[in-house]
mmCIF file of C-alpha atoms in Angstrom:
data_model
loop_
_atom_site.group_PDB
_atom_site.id
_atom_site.type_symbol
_atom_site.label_atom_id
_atom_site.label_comp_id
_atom_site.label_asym_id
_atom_site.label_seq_id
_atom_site.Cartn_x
_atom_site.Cartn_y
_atom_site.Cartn_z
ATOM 1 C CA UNK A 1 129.074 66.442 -97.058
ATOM 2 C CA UNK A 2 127.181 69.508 -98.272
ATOM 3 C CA UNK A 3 123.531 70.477 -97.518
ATOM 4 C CA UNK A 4 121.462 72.461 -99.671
ATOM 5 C CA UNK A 5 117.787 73.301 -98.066
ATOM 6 C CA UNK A 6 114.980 74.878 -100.452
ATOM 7 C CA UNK A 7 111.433 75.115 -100.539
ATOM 8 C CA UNK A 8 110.101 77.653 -97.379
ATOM 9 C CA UNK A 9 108.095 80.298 -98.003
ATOM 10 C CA UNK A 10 104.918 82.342 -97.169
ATOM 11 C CA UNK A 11 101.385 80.102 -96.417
ATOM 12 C CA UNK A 12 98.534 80.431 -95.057
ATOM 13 C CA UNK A 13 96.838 78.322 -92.284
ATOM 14 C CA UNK A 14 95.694 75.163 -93.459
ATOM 15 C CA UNK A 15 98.281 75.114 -96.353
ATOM 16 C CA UNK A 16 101.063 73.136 -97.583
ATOM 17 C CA UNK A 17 104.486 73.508 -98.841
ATOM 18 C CA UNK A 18 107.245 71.037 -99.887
ATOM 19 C CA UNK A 19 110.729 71.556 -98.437
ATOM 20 C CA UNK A 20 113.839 70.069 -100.472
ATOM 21 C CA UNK A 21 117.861 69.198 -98.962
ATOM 22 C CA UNK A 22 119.645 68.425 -101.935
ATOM 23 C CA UNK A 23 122.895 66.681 -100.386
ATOM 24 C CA UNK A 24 126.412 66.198 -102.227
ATOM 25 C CA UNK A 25 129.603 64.202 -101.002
ATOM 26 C CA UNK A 26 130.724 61.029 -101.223
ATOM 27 C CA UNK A 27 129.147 59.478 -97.744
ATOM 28 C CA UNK A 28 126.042 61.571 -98.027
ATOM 29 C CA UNK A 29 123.711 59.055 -99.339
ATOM 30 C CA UNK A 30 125.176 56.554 -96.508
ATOM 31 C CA UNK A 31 123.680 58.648 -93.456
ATOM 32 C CA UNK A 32 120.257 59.164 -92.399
ATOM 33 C CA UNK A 33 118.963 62.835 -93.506
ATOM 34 C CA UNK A 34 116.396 64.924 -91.035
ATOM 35 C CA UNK A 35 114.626 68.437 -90.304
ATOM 36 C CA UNK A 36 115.126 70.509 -87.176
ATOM 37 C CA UNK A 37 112.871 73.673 -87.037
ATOM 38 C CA UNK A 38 113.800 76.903 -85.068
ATOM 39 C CA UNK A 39 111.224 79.342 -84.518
ATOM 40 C CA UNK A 40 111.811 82.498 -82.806
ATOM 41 C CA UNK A 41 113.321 83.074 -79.278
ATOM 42 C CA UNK A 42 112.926 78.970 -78.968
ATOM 43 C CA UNK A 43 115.488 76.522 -79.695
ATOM 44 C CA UNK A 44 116.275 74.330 -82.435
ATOM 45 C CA UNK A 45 114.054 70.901 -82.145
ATOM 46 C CA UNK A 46 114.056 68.031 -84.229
ATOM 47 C CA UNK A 47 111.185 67.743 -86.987
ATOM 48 C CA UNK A 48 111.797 64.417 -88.807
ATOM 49 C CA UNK A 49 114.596 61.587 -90.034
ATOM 50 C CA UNK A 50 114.882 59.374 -92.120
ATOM 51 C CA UNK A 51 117.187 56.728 -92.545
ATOM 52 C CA UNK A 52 119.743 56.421 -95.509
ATOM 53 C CA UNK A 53 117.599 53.595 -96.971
ATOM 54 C CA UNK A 54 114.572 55.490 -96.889
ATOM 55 C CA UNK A 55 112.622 52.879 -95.627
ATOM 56 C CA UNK A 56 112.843 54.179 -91.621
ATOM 57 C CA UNK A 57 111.227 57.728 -90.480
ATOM 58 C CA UNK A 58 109.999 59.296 -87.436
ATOM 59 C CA UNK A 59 108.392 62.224 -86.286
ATOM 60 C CA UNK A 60 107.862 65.068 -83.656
ATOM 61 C CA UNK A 61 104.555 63.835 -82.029
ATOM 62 C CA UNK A 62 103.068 67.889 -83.248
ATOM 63 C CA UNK A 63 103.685 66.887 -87.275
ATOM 64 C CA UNK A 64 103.147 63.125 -87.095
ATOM 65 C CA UNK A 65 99.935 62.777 -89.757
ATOM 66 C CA UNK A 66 100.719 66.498 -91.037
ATOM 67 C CA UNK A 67 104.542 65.951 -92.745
ATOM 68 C CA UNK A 68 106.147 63.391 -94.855
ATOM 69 C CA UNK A 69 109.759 62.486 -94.881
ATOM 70 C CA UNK A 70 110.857 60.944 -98.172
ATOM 71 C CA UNK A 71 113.700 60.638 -100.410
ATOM 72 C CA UNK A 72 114.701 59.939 -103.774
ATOM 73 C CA UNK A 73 115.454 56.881 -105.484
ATOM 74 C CA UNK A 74 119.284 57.757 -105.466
ATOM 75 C CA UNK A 75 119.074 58.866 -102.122
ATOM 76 C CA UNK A 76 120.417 62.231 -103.007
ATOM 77 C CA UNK A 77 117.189 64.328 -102.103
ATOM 78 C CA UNK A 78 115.193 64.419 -98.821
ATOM 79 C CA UNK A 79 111.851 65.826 -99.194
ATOM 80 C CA UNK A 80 109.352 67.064 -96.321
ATOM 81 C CA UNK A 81 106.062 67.314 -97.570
ATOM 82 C CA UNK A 82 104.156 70.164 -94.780
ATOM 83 C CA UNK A 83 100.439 69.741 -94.912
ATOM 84 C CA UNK A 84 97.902 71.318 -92.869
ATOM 85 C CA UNK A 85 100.107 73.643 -91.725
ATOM 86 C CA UNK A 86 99.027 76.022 -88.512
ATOM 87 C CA UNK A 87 100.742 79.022 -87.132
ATOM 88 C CA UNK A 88 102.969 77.380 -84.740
ATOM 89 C CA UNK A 89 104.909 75.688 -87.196
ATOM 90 C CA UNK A 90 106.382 78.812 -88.588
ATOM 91 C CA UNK A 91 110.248 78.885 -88.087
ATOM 92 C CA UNK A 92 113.758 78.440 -89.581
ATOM 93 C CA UNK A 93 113.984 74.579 -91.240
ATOM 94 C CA UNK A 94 117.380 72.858 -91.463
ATOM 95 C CA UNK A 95 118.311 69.872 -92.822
ATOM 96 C CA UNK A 96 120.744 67.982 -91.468
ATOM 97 C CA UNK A 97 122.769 64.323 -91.646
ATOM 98 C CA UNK A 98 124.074 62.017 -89.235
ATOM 99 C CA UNK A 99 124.109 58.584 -87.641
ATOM 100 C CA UNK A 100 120.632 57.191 -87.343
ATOM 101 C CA UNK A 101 118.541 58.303 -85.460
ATOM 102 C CA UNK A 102 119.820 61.563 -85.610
ATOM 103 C CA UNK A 103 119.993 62.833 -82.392
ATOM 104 C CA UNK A 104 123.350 64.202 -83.272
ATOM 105 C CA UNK A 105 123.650 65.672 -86.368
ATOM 106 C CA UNK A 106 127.059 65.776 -87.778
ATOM 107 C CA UNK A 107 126.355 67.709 -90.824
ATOM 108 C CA UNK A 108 123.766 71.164 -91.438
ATOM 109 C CA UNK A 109 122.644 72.823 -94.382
ATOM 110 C CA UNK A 110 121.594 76.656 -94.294
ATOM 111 C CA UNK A 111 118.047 77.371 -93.018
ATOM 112 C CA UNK A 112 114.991 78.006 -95.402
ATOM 113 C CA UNK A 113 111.957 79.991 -93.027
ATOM 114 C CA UNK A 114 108.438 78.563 -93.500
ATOM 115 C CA UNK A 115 106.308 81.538 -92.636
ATOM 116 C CA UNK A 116 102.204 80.232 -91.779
ATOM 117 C CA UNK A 117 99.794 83.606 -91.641
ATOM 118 C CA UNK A 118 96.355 83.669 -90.833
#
């Protein structure tokens, strides 16, 4: 399984952006797919998951109402749609894919930075 994160970017406060893993391997579509952000000097914490049907997500309490977890009909593609984004969500994104819930990632894709200025 491959991982393939797009999407970050420079916004300002209040703004959105739409972050892409594009996953390839022949399991890839069976596990659940999730974010994990890393901003600096802190350490990597979970974002949001969902689960290889795309019918289960969940959410850090601080983006629940603000993000969107999707994915595509073929289950290839997991979107996070950022809205309303503030200054403390500016870090590294990875995607990643795993068992579900995804509290143990088996498989990461590169990091793509989100960068939120005022």
């Amino acid at each position: 399984v491959q991982l393939q994160a797009s999407g970050g970017g420079l916004v300002q406060v209040g703004g959105s952006v739409r972050l892409s893993c594009a996953g390839s391997g022949r399991t890839y579509s069976s596990y659940a797919v999730g974010w994990f952000s890393q901003a600096p000097g802190k350490e990597r914490e979970f974002v949001a998951a969902i689960d290889w049907r795309g019918t289960s997500t969940y959410y850090k309490d601080l983006v629940r109402g603000r993000f969107t977890i999707s994915r595509d009909h073929a289950g290839k593609t997991v979107y996070l749609q950022m809205n309303n984004l503030n200054s403390e969500d500016t870090a590294v994104y990875y995607c990643a894919a795993g068992a579900w819930p995804l509290r143990s990632p088996r498989y990461w894709g590169q990091g793509t930075q989100v960068t939120v200025s005022s």
